[in-house]
PDB file of C-alpha atoms in Angstrom:
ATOM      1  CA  UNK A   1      42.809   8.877 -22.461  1.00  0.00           C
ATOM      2  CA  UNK A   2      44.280   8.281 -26.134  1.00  0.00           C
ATOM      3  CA  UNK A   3      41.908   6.578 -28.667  1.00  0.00           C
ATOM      4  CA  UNK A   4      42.864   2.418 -28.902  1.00  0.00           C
ATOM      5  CA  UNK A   5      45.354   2.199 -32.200  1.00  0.00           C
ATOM      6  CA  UNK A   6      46.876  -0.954 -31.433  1.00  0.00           C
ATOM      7  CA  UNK A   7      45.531  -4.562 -31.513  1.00  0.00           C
ATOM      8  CA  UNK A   8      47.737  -6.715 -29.612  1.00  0.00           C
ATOM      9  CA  UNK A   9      46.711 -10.271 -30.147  1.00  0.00           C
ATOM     10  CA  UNK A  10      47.605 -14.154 -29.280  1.00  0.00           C
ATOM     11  CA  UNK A  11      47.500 -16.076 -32.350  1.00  0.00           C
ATOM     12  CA  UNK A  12      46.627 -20.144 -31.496  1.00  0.00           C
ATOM     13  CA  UNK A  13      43.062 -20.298 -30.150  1.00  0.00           C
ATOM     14  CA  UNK A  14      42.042 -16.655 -31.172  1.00  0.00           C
ATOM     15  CA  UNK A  15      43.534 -15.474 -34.531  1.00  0.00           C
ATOM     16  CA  UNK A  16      43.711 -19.591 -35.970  1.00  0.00           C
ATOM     17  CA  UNK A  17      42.230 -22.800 -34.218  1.00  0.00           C
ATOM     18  CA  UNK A  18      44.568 -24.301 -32.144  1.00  0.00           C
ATOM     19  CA  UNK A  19      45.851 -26.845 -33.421  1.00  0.00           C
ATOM     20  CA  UNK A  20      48.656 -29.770 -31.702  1.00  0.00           C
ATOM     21  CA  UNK A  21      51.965 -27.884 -32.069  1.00  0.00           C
ATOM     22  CA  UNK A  22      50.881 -25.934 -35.268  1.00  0.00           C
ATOM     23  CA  UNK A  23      53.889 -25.664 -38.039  1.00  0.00           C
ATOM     24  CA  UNK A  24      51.802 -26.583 -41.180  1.00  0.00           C
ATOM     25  CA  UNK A  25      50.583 -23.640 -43.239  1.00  0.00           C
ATOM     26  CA  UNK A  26      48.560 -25.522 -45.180  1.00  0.00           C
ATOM     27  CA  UNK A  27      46.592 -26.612 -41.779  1.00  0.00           C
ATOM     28  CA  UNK A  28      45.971 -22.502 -40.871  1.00  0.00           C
ATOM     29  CA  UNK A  29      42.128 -21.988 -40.072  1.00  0.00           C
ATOM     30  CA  UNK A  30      40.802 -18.808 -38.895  1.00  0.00           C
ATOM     31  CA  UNK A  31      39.012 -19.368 -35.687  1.00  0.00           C
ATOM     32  CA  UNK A  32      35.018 -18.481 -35.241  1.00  0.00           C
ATOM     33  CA  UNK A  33      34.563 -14.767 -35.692  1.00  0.00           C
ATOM     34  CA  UNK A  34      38.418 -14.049 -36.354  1.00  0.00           C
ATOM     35  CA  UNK A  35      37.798 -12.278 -40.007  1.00  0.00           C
ATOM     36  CA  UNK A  36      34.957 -10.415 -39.157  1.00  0.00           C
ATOM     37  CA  UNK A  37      36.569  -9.303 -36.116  1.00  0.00           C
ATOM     38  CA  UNK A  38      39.869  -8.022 -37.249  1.00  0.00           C
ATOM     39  CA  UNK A  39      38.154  -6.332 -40.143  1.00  0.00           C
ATOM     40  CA  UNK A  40      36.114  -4.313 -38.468  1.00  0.00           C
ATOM     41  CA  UNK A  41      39.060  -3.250 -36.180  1.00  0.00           C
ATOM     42  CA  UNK A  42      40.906  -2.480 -39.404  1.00  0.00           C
ATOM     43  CA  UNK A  43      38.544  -0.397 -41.140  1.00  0.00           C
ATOM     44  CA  UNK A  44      38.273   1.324 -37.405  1.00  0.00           C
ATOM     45  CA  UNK A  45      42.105   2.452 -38.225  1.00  0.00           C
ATOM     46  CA  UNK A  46      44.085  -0.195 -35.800  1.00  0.00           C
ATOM     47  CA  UNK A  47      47.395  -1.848 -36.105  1.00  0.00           C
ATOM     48  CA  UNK A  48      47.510  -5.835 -35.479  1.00  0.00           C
ATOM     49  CA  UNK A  49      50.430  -7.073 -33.536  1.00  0.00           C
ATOM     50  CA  UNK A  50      51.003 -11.048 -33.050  1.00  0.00           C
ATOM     51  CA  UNK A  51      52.318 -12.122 -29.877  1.00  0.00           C
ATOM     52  CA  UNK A  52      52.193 -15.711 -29.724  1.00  0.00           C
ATOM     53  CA  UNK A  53      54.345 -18.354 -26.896  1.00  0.00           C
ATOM     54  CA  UNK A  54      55.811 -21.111 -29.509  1.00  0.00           C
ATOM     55  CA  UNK A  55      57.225 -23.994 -27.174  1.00  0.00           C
ATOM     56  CA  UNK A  56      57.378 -26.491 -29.757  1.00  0.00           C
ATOM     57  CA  UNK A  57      60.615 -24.586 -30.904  1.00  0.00           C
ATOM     58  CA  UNK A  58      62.015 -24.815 -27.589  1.00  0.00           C
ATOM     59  CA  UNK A  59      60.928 -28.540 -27.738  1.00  0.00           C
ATOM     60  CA  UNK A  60      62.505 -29.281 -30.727  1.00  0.00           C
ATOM     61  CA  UNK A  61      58.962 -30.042 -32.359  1.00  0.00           C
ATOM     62  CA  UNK A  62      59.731 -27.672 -35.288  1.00  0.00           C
ATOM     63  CA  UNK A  63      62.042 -25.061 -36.622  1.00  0.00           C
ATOM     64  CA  UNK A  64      62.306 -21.059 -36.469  1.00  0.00           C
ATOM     65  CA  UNK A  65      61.781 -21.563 -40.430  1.00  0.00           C
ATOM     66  CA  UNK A  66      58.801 -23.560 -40.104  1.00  0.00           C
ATOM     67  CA  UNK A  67      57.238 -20.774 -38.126  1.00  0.00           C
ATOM     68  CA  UNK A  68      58.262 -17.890 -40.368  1.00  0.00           C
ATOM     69  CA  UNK A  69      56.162 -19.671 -43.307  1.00  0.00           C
ATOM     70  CA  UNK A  70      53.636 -19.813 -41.012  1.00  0.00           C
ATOM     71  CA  UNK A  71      53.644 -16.579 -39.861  1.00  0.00           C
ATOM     72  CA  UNK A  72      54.173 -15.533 -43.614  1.00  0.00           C
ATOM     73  CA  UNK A  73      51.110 -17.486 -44.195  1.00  0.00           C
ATOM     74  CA  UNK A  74      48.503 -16.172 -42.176  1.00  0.00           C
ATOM     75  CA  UNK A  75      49.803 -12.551 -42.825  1.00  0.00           C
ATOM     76  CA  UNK A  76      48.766 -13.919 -46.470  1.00  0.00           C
ATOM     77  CA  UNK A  77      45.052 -15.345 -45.264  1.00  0.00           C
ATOM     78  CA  UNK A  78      44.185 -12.174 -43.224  1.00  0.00           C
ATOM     79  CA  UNK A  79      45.505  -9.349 -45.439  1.00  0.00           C
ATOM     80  CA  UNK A  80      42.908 -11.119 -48.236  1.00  0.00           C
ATOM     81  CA  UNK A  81      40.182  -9.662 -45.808  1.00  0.00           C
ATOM     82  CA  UNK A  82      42.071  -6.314 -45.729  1.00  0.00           C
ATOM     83  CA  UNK A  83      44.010  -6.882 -41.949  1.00  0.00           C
ATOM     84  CA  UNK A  84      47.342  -6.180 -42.285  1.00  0.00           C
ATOM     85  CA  UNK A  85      49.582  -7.396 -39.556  1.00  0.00           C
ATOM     86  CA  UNK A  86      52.203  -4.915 -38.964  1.00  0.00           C
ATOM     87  CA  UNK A  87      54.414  -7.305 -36.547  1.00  0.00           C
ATOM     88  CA  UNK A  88      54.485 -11.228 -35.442  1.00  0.00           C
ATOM     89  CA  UNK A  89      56.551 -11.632 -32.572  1.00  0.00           C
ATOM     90  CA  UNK A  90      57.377 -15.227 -30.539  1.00  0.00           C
ATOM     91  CA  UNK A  91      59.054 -16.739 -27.471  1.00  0.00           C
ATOM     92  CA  UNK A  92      60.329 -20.415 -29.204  1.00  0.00           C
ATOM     93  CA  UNK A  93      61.467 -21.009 -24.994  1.00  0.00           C
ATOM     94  CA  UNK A  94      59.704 -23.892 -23.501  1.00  0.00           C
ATOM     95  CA  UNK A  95      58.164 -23.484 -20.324  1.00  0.00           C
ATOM     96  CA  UNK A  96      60.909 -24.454 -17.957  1.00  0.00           C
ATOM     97  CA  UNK A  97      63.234 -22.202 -20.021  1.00  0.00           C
ATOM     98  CA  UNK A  98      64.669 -19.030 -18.212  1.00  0.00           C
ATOM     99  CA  UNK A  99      63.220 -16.333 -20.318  1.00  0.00           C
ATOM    100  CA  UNK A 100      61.144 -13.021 -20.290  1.00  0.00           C
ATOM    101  CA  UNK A 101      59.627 -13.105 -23.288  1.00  0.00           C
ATOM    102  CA  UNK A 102      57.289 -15.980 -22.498  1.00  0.00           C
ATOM    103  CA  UNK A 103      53.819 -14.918 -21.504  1.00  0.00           C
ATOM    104  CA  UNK A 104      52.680 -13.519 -19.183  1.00  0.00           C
ATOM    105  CA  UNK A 105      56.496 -12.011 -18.736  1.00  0.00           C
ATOM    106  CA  UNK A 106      56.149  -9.205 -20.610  1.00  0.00           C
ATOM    107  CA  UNK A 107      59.749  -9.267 -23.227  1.00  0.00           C
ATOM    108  CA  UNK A 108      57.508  -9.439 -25.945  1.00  0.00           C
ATOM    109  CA  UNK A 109      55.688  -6.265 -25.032  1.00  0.00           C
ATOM    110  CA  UNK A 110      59.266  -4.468 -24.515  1.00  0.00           C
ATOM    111  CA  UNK A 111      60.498  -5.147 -27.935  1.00  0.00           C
ATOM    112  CA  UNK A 112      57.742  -4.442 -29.689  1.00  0.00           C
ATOM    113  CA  UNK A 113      57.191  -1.148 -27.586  1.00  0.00           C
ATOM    114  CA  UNK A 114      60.530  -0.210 -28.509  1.00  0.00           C
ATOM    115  CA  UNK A 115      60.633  -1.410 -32.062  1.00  0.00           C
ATOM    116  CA  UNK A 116      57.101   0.373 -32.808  1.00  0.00           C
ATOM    117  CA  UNK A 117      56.794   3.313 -30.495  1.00  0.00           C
ATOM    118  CA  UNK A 118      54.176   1.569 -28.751  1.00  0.00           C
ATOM    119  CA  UNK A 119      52.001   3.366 -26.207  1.00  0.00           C
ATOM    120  CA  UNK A 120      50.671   1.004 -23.336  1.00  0.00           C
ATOM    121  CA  UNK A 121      47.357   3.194 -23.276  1.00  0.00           C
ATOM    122  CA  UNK A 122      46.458   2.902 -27.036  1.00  0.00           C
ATOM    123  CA  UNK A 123      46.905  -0.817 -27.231  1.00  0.00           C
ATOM    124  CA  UNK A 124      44.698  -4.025 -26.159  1.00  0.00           C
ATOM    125  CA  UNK A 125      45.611  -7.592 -25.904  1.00  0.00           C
ATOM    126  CA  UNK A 126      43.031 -10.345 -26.650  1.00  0.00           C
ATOM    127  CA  UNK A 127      43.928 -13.844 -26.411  1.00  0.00           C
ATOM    128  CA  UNK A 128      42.217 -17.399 -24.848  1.00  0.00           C
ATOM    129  CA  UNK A 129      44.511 -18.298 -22.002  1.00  0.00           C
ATOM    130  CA  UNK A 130      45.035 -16.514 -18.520  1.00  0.00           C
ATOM    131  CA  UNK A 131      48.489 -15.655 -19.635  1.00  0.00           C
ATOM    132  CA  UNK A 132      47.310 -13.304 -22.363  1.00  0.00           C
ATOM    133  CA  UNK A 133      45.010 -11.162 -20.109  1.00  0.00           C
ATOM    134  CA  UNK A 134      48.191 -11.568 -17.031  1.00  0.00           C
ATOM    135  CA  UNK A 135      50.359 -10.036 -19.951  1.00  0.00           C
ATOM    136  CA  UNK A 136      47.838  -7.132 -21.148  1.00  0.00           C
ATOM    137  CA  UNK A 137      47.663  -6.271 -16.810  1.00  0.00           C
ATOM    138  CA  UNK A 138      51.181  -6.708 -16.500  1.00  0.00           C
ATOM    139  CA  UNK A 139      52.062  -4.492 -19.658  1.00  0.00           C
ATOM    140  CA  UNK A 140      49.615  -1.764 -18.081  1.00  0.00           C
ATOM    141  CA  UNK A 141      47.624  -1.803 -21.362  1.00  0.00           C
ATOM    142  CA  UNK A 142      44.392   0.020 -21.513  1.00  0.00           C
ATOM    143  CA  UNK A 143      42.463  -3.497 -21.623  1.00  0.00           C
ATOM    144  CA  UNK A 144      42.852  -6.972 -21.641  1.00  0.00           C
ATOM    145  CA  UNK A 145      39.781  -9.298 -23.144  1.00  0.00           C
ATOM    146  CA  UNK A 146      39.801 -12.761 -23.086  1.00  0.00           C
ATOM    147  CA  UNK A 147      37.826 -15.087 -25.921  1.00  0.00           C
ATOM    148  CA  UNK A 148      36.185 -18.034 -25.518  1.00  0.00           C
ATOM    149  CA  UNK A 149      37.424 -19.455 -28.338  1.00  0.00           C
ATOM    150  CA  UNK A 150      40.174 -21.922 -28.424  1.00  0.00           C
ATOM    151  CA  UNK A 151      40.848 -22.307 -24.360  1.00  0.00           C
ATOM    152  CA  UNK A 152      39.249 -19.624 -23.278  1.00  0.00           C
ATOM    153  CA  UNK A 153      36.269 -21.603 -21.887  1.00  0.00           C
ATOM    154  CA  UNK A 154      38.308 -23.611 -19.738  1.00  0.00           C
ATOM    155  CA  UNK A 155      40.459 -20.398 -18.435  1.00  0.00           C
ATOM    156  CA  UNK A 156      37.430 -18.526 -18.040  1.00  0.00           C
ATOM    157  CA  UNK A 157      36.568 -21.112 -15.540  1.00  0.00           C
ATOM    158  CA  UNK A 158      39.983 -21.448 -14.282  1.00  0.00           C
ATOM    159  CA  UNK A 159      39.500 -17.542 -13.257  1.00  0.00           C
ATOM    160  CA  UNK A 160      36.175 -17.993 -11.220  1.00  0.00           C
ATOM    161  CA  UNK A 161      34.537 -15.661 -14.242  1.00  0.00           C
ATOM    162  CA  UNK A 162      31.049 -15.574 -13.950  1.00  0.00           C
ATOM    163  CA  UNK A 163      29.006 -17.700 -16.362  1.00  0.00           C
ATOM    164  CA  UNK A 164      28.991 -15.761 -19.858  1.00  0.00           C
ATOM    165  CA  UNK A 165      25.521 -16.462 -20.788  1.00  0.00           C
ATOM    166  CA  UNK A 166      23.640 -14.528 -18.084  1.00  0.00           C
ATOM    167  CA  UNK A 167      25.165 -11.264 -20.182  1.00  0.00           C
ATOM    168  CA  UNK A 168      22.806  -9.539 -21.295  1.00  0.00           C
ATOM    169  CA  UNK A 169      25.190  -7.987 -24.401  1.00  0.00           C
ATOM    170  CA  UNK A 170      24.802 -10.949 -26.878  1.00  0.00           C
ATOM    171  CA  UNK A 171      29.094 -11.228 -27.702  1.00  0.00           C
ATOM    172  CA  UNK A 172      31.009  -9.942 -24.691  1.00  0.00           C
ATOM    173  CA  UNK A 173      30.488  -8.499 -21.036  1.00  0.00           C
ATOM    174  CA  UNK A 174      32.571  -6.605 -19.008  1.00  0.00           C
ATOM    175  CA  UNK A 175      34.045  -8.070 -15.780  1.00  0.00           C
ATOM    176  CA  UNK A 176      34.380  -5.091 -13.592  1.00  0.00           C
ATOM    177  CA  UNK A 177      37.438  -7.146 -11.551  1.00  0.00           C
ATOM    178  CA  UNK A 178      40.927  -6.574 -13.240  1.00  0.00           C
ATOM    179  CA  UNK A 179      42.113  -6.176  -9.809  1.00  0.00           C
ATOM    180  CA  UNK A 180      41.714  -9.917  -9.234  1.00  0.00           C
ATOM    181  CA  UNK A 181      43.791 -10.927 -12.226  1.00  0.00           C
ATOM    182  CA  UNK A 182      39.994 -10.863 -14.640  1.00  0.00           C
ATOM    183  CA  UNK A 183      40.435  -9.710 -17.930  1.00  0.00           C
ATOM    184  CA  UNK A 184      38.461  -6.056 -18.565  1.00  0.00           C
ATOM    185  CA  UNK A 185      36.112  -7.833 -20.742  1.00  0.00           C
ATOM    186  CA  UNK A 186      35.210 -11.639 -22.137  1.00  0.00           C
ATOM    187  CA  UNK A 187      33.794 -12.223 -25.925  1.00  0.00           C
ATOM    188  CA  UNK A 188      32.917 -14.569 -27.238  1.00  0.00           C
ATOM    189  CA  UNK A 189      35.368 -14.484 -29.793  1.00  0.00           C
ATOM    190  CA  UNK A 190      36.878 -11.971 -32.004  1.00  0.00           C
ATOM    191  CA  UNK A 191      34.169 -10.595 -33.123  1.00  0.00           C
ATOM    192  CA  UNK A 192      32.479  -9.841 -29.785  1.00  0.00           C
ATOM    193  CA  UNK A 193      36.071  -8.614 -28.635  1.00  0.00           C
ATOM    194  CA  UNK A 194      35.513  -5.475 -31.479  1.00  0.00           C
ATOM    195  CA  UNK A 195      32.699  -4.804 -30.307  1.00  0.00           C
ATOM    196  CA  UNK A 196      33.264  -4.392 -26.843  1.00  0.00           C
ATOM    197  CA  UNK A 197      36.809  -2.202 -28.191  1.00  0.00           C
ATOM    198  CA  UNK A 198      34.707   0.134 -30.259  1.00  0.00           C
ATOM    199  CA  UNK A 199      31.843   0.781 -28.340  1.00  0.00           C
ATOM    200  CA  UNK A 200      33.076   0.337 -25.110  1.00  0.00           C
ATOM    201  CA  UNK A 201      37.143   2.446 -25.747  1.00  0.00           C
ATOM    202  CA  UNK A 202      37.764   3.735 -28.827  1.00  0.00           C
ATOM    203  CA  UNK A 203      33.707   5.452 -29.965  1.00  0.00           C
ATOM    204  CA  UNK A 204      32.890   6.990 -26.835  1.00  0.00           C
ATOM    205  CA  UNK A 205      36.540   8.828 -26.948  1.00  0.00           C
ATOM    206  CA  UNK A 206      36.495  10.534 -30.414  1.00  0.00           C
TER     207      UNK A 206
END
C-alpha cells in the first residue's frame, strides 16, 4: 500500500471552531490542536485539501464571496505555521437541495480526484461529524478519523463508539469497526489524528 500524501480535511469543528454560520474572517480560530497537527503532517511531506458542506450559501445566510475571503483567510493563518493548503473545495447546497457534492455524497471527492490526480489509497479524511468519516468510507480512502473537537463528541456518541478515555494511547485509538459505518480511528483532535496517521500509515510503510 502507497505511503499517505494527502490530508483530506473538514474545516468547521476541526481545522477552525465552529462557529454559527461562519462568514467573518476576522472571527477564524484554529480549533484545539489544529496547528500543531497540520504541521507535523506538513513537515511529514502531505498535501491539505479542504472539503467543507457550506449551507448557509444555500440558505441565503451569506455569499460565495464571503466564503472565498474566508477561505483566503485561513489559507493566510495556517500557511504562517508552514501548512499550505493546496485546494478548498465546498457544497453552498442546503440540505434538502438535490446535490452530490454534499457530504457524505462524495462530488467533492470526484472533482478534486480529477482536478489533482488524487489517489483514494494515499489520502485520509478527518473531520467531527459522521458525514466526514461516511465520506472518507464512501470515497474508499485508506482511513477515515473522526475528532472530538467541534461535534465530534456528540457523533462519537451518535455512532455507539466506545468511550475514548479507556484508550490506553493518550490522543487517539483505533476502532477496529469501519464495517459498521466507525471511523478507522478517533483523536482527540488534530493533533492526536497525526499521530495516529504517522505512526499508525504512513512510518511503518517507508
Amino acid at each position: 500500500m502507497p505511503r499517505i500524501r494527502n490530508i483530506l480535511l473538514d474545516r468547521d469543528g476541526t481545522v477552525i471552531l465552529d462557529k454559527h454560520y461562519q462568514h467573518d474572517p476576522a472571527e477564524l480560530e484554529f480549533e484545539s490542536g489544529a496547528v500543531e497537527g497540520l504541521a507535523r503532517l506538513a513537515g511529514a511531506g502531505m498535501r491539505f485539501f479542504v472539503l467543507t458542506n457550506q449551507s448557509g450559501i444555500g440558505r441565503g445566510y451569506f455569499s460565495e464571496q464571503a466564503m472565498d475571503v474566508c477561505t483566503r483567510r485561513l489559507d493566510e493563518m495556517l500557511a504562517a505555521h508552514g501548512v499550505i493548503v493546496t485546494d478548498t473545495i465546498y457544497c453552498p447546497h442546503a440540505p434538502e437541495d438535490t446535490c452530490r457534492c454534499r457530504k457524505p455524497d462524495t462530488g467533492m471527492w470526484e472533482v478534486l480526484r480529477e482536478r489533482h490526480g488524487l489517489l483514494p489509497e494515499e489520502c485520509v479524511m478527518i473531520g467531527d461529524k459522521i458525514a466526514d468519516v461516511h465520506f472518507g468510507l464512501r470515497a474508499g480512502l485508506a482511513a477515515s478519523v473522526l475528532v472530538l473537537t467541534g461535534k465530534g463528541e456528540k457523533q462519537a456518541r451518535k455512532l455507539g463508539l466506545p468511550d475514548f478515555e479507556s484508550c490506553p494511547a493518550s490522543r487517539w485509538m483505533d476502532t477496529g469497526n469501519v464495517e459498521g459505518g466507525w471511523p478507522n480511528c478517533v483523536a482527540r483532535d488534530l493533533e492526536g489524528a497525526a499521530q495516529w496517521i504517522l505512526e499508525s500509515l504512513h512510518e511503518s510503510e517507508a
